[in-house]
Short mmCIF file of C-alpha atoms and ligand atoms in Angstrom, two decimals:
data_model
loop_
_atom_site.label_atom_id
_atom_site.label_comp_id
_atom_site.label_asym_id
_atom_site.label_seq_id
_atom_site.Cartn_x
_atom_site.Cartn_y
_atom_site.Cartn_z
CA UNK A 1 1.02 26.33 -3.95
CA UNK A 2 -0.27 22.74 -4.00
CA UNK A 3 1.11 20.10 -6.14
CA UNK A 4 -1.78 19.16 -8.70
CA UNK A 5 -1.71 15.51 -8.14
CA UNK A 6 -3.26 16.02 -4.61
CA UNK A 7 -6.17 17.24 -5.44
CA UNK A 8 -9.42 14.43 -5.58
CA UNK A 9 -11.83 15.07 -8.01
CA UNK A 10 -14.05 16.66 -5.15
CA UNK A 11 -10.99 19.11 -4.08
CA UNK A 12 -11.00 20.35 -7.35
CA UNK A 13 -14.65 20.82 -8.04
CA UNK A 14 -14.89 23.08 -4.40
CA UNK A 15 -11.59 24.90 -6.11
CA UNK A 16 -13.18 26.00 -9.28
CA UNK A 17 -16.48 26.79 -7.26
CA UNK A 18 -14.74 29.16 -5.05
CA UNK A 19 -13.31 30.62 -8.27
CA UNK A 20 -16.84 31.29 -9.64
CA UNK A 21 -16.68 28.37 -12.21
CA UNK A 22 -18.54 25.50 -12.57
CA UNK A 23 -17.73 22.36 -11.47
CA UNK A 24 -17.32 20.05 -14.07
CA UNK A 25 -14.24 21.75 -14.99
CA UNK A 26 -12.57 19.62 -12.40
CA UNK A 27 -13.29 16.82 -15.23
CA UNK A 28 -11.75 18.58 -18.24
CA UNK A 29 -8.48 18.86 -16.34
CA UNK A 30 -8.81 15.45 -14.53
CA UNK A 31 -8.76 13.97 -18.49
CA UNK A 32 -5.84 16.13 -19.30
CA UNK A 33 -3.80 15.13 -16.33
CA UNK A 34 -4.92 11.34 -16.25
CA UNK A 35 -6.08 10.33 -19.99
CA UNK A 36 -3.83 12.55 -21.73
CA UNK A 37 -1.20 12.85 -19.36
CA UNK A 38 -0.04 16.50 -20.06
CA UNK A 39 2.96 17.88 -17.91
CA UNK A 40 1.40 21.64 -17.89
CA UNK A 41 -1.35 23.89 -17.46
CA UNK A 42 -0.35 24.87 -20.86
CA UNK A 43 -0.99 22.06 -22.65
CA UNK A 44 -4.70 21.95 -21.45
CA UNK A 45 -6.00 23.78 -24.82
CA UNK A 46 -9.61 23.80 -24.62
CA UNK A 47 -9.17 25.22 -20.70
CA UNK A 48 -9.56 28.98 -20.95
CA UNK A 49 -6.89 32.00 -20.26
CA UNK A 50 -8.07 32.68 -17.02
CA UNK A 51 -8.55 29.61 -15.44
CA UNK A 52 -4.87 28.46 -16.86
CA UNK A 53 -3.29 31.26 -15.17
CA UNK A 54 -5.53 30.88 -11.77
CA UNK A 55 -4.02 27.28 -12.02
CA UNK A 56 -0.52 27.66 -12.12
CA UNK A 57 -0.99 30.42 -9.30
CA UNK A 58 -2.39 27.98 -7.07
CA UNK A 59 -0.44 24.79 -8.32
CA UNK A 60 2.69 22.88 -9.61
CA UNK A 61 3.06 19.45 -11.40
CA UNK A 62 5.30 17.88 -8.54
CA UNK A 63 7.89 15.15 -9.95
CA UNK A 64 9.54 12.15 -8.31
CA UNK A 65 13.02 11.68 -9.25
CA UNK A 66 13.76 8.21 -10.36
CA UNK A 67 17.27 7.32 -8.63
CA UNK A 68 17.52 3.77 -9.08
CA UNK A 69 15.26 1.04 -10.86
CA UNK A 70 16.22 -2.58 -10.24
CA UNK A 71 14.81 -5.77 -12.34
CA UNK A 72 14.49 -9.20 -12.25
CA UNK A 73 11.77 -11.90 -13.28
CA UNK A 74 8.32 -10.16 -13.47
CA UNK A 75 9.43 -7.44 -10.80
CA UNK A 76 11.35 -3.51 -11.16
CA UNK A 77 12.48 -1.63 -8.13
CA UNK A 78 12.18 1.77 -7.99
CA UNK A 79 13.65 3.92 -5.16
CA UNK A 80 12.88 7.50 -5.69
CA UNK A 81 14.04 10.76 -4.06
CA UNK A 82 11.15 13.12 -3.11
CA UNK A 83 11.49 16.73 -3.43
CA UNK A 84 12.90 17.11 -0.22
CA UNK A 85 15.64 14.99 -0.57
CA UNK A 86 13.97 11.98 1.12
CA UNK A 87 13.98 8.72 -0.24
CA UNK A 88 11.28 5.95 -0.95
CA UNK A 89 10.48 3.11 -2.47
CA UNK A 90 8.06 0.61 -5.03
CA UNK A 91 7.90 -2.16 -6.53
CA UNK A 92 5.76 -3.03 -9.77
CA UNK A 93 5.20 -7.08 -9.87
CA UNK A 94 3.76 -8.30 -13.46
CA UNK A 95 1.29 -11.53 -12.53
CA UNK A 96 -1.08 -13.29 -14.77
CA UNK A 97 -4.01 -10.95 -13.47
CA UNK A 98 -2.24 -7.46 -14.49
CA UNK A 99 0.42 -5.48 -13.11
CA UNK A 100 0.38 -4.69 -9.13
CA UNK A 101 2.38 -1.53 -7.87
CA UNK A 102 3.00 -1.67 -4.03
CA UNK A 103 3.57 1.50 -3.01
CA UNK A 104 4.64 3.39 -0.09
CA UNK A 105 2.85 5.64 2.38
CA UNK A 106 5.56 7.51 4.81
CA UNK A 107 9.10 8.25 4.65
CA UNK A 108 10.29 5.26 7.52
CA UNK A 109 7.89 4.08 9.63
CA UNK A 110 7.04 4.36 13.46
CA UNK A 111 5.83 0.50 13.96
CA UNK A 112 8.74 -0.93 15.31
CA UNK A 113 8.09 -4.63 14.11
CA UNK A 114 11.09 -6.88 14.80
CA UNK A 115 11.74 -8.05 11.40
CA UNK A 116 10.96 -5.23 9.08
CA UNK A 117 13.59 -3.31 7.26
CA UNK A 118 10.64 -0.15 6.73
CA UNK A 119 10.87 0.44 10.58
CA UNK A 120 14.78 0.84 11.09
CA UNK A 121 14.31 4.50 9.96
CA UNK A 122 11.90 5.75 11.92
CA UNK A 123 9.10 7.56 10.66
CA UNK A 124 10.45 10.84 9.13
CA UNK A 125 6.72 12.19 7.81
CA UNK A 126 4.20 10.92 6.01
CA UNK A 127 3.99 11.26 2.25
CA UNK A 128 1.33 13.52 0.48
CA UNK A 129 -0.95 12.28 -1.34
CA UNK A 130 0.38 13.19 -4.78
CA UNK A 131 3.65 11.68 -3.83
CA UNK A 132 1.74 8.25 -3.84
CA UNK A 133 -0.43 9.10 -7.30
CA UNK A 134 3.15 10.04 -8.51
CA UNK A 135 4.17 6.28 -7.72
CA UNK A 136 1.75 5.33 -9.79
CA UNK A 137 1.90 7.69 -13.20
CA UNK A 138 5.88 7.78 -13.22
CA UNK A 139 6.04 4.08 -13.08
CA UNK A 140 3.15 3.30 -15.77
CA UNK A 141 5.38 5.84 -17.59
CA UNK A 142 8.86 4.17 -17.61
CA UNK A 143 7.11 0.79 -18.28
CA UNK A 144 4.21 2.29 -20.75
CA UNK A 145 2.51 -0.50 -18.80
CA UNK A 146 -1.15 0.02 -17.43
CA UNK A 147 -1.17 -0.69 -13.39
CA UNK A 148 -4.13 -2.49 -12.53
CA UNK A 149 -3.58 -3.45 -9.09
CA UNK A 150 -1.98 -0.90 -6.32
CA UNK A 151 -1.29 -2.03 -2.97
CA UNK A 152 -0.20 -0.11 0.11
CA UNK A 153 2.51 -2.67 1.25
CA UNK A 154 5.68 -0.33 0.87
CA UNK A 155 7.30 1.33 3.26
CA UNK A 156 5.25 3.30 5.77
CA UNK A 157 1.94 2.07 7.76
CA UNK A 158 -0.94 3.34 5.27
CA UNK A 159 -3.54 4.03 8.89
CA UNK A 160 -0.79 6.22 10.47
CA UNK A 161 -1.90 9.16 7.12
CA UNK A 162 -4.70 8.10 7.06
CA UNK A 163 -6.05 11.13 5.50
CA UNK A 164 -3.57 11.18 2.45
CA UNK A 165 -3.79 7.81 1.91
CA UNK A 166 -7.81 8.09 1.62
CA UNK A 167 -7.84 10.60 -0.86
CA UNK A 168 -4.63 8.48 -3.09
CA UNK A 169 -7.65 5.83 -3.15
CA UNK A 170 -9.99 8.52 -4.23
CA UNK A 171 -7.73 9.20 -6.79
CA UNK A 172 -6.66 5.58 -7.60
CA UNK A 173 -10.38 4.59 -8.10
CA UNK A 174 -12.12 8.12 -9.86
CA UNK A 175 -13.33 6.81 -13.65
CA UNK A 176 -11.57 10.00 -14.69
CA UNK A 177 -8.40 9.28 -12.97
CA UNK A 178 -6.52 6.34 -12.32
CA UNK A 179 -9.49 4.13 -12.64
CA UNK A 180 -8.43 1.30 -10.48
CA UNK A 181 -11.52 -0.27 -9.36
CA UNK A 182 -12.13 -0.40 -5.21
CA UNK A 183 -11.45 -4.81 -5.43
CA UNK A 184 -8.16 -3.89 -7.35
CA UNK A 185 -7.15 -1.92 -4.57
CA UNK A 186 -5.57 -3.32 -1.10
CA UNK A 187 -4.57 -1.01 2.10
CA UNK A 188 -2.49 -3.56 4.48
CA UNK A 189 -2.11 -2.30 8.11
CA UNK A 190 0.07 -3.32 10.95
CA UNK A 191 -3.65 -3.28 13.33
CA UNK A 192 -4.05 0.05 14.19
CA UNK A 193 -8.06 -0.56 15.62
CA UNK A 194 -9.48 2.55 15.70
CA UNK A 195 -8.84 3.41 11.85
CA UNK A 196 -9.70 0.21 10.67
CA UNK A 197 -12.91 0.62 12.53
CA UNK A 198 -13.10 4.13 10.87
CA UNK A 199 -12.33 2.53 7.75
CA UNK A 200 -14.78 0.21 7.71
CA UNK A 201 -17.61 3.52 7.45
CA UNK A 202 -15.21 5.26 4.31
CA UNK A 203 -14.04 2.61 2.08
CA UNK A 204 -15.82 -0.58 2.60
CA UNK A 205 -15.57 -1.66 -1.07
CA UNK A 206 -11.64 -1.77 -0.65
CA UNK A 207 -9.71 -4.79 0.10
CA UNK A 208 -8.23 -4.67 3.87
CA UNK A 209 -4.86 -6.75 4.44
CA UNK A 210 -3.90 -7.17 8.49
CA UNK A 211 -0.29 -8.39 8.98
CA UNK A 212 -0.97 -10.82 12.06
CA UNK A 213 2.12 -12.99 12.19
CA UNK A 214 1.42 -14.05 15.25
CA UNK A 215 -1.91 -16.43 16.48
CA UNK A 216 -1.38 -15.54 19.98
CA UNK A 217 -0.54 -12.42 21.98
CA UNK A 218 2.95 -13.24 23.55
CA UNK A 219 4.27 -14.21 20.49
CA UNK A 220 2.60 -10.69 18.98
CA UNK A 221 4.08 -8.94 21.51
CA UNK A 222 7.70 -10.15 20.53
CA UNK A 223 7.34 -9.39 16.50
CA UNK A 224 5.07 -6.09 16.80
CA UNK A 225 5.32 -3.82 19.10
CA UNK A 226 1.46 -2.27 18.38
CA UNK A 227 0.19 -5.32 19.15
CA UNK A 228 0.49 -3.92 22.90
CA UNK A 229 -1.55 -1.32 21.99
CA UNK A 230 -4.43 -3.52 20.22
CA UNK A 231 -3.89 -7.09 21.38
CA UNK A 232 -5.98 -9.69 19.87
CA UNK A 233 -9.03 -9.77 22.30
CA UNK A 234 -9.44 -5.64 20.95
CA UNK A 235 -8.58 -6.50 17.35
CA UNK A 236 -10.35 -9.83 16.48
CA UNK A 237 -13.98 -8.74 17.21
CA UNK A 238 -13.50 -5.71 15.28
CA UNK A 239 -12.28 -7.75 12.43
CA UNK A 240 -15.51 -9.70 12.64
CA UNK A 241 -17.36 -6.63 12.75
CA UNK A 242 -15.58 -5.48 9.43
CA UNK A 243 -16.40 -8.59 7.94
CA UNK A 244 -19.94 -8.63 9.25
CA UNK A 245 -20.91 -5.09 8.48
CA UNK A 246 -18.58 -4.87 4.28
CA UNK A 247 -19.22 -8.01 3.14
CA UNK A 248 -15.83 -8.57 2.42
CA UNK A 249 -13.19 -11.17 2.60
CA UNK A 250 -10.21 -10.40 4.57
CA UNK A 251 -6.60 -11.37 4.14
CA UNK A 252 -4.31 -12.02 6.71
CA UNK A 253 -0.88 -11.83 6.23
CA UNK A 254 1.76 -14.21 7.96
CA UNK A 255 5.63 -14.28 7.72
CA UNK A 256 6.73 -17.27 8.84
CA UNK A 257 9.77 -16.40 10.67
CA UNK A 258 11.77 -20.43 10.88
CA UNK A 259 11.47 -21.80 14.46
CA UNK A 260 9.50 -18.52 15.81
CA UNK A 261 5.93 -18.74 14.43
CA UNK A 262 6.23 -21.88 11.89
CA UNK A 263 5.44 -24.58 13.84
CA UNK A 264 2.41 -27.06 13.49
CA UNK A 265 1.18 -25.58 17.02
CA UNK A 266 1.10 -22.21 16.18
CA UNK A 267 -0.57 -23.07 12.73
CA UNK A 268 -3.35 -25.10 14.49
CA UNK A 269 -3.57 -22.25 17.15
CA UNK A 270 -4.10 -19.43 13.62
CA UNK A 271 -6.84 -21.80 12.59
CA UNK A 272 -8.71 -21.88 15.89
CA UNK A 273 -8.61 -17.68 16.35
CA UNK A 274 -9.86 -17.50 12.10
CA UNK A 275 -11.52 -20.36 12.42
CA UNK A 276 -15.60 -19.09 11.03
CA UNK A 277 -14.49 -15.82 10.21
CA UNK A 278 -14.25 -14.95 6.04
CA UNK A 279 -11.09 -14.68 5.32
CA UNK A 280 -7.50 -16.25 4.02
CA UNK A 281 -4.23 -16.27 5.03
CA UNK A 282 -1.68 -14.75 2.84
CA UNK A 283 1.39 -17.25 4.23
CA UNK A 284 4.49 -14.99 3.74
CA UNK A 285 8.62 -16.85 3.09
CA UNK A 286 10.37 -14.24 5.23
CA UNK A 287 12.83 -12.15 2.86
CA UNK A 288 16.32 -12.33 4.92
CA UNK A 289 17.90 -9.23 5.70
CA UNK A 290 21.93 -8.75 6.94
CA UNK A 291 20.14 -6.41 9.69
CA UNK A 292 17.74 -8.96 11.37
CA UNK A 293 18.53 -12.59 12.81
CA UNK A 294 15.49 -13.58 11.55
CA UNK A 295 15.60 -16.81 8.89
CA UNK A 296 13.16 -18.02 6.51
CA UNK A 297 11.17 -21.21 7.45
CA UNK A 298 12.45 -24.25 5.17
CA UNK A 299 10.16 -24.70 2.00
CA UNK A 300 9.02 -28.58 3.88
CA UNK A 301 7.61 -26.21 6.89
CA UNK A 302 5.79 -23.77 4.67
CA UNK A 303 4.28 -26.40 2.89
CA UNK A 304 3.34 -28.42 6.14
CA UNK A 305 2.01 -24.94 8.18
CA UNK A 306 0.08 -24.72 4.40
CA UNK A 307 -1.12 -28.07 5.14
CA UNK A 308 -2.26 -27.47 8.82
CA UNK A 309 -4.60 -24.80 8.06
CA UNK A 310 -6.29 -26.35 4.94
CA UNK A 311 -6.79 -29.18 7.17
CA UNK A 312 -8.89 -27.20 9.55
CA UNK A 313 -10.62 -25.22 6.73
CA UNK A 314 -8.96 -22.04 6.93
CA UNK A 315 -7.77 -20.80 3.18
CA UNK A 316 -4.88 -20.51 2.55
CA UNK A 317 -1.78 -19.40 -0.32
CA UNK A 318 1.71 -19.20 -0.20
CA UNK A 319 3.10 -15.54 -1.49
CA UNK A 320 5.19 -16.36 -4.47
CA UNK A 321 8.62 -14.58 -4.08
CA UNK A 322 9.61 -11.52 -6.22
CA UNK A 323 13.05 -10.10 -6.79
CA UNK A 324 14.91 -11.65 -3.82
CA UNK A 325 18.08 -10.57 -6.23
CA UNK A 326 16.57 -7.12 -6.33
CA UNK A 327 16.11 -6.42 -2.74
CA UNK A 328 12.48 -6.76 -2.64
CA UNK A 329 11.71 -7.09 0.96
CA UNK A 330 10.27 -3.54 2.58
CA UNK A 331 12.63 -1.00 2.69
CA UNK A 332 15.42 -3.06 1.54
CA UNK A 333 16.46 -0.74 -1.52
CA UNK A 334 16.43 2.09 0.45
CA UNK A 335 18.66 1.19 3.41
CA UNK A 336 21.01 -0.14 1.38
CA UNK A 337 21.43 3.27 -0.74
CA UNK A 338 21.70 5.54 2.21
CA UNK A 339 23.95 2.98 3.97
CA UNK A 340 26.13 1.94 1.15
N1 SAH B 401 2.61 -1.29 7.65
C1 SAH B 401 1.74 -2.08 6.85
C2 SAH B 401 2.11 -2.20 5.39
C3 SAH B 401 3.57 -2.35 5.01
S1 SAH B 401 4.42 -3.87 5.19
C4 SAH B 401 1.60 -3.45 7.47
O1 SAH B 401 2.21 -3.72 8.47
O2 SAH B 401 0.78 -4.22 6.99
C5 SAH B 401 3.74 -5.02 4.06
C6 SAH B 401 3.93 -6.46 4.53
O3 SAH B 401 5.30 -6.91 4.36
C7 SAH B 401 3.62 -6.62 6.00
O4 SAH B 401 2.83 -7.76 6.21
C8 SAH B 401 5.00 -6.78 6.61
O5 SAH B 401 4.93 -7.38 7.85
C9 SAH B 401 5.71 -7.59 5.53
N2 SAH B 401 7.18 -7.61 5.64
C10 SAH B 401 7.99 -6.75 6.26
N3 SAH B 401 9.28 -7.16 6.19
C11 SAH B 401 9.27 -8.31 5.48
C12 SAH B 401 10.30 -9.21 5.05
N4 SAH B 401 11.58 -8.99 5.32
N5 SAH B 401 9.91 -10.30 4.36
C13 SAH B 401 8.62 -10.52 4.04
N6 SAH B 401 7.62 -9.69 4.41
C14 SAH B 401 7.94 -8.60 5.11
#
């Protein structure tokens, strides 16, 4: 038994093939499950006998359990329990564009970087692919909001299941489905080379995130441990090639951590390793945790770092803060349940 919300549109057109039916009945029960929204083969009335009961041989309608949902100004908090009894979590932000979902792609996470909250459970296993669709229909159901932007910025690093969190964009962006387009869509990774190179060949219409943090290696080293893996002379010419070969723009993403990465150097030194490529920087206020010593940089220093790199023609935003009330920060919600 598989749960339904796995399957991509392909999946189910080689399912009803091997049952000696035609394809396009993957599309009649793609528009009951996504346009209509059914909760059962049952419901699916213009679906014959046969094919129903093949279907609820081979598969269930898997359910997230909502445990907790916490909200403040343009932001809820879910933290769900999957069916095994482990617990994740996602946040749905409400900006002038539409409604973003961030959602999350393992139970913990096996990065290891020094000032995430994700990585202090380590990575328990990674989440199927319907458990991330699930994010997305259970939410847009409590809200009876449409989500128009997902990205994977939860808990969990998206290249580590790979796989399953390929065929959740399959899903996310299928006409018949979720209908996200590919630009509405952003997979943020930690730097893991050889699957962003990989990447690069399956989904080059998506947006790519890399959290950097750092503009040199020995600082790197200090706030993510993978960056020993794939230091910056491995990952910045495959960036380039990215950019080179999609077309795309690329975000960086940069916490400033105060008096560890925030200085005027280290902004100058971030504009000299971007410096020609096409991309911005995504600058980051740290969200303080009770677990980390790590403090926020002072709103003057954001604004002056902010400052540094416009000045040498790198662009540039400040991420405006959700929900610091609500626990926003990665894995935040959920350490706090299981730890009281
Ligand atoms: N593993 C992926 C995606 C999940 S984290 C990645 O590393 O990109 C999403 C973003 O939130 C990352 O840039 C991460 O570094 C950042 N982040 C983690 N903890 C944070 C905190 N306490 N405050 C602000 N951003 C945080």
């Amino acid at each position: 038994m598989k749960d339904i919300y796995g399957m991509t549109h392909e999946d189910l057109e080689q399912y009803f093939l091997a049952l000696g039916e035609k394809k396009f009945k993957a599309t009649q029960i793609y528009e009951w499950l996504y346009e209509k929204r059914v909760q059962s083969f049952d419901e699916m009335s213009n679906v014959k006998k046969s094919v129903i009961a093949s279907l609820k041989q081979d598969f269930y309608f898997g359910k997230l359990k909502e445990l907790e949902r916490l909200d403040d100004v343009d932001v809820h908090k879910y933290l769900f329990e999957l069916s095994d009894g482990n617990k994740i979590e996602a946040v749905l932000m409400n900006h002038d564009y539409g409604n973003s979902l961030c959602v999350s792609s393992q139970v913990g996470c096996n990065m290891g970087c020094a000032f995430c909250e994700s990585g202090r459970l380590k990575k328990v296993r990674n989440l199927e692919t319907a458990e991330m669709v699930e994010q997305v229909l259970q939410i847009e159901k409590d809200l009876k909001k449409r989500i128009s932007h997902v990205v994977l910025m939860g808990i969990g690093e998206p290249f580590d299941n790979y796989e399953n969190v390929i065929s959740f964009i399959r899903i996310l962006n299928h006409p018949k489905a979720l209908a996200i387009g590919a630009r509405h869509i952003t997979v943020s990774t930690c730097g893991i080379v050889p699957k962003i190179k990989q990447f690069m060949e399956d989904e080059n219409q998506v947006n790519l995130a890399i959290s950097l943090h750092a503009p040199n290696n020995e600082l790197r080293n200090q706030l993510m441990k993978i960056n020993k893996a794939y230091p910056l002379e491995v990952l910045m010419p495959v960036l380039k090639e990215y950019i080179e070969k999609t077309h795309r723009r690329l975000t960086f993403e940069y916490i400033l951590l105060r008096g560890v990465n925030d200085s005027d150097a280290c902004a100058l030194e971030l504009a000299k390793l971007l410096k020609g490529m096409n991309c911005y920087v995504n600058l980051i206020p740290y969200n303080e945790t009770s677990h980390f010593e790590y403090k926020k940089s002072s709103q003057e220093r954001i604004l002056k770092f902010l400052d540094v790199l416009k000045k040498n023609h790198i662009q540039a935003t400040i991420r405006r803060e959700f929900g610091s009330k609500v626990k926003a920060a990665c894995g935040q919600l959920r350490s706090n349940y299981e730890e009281g």
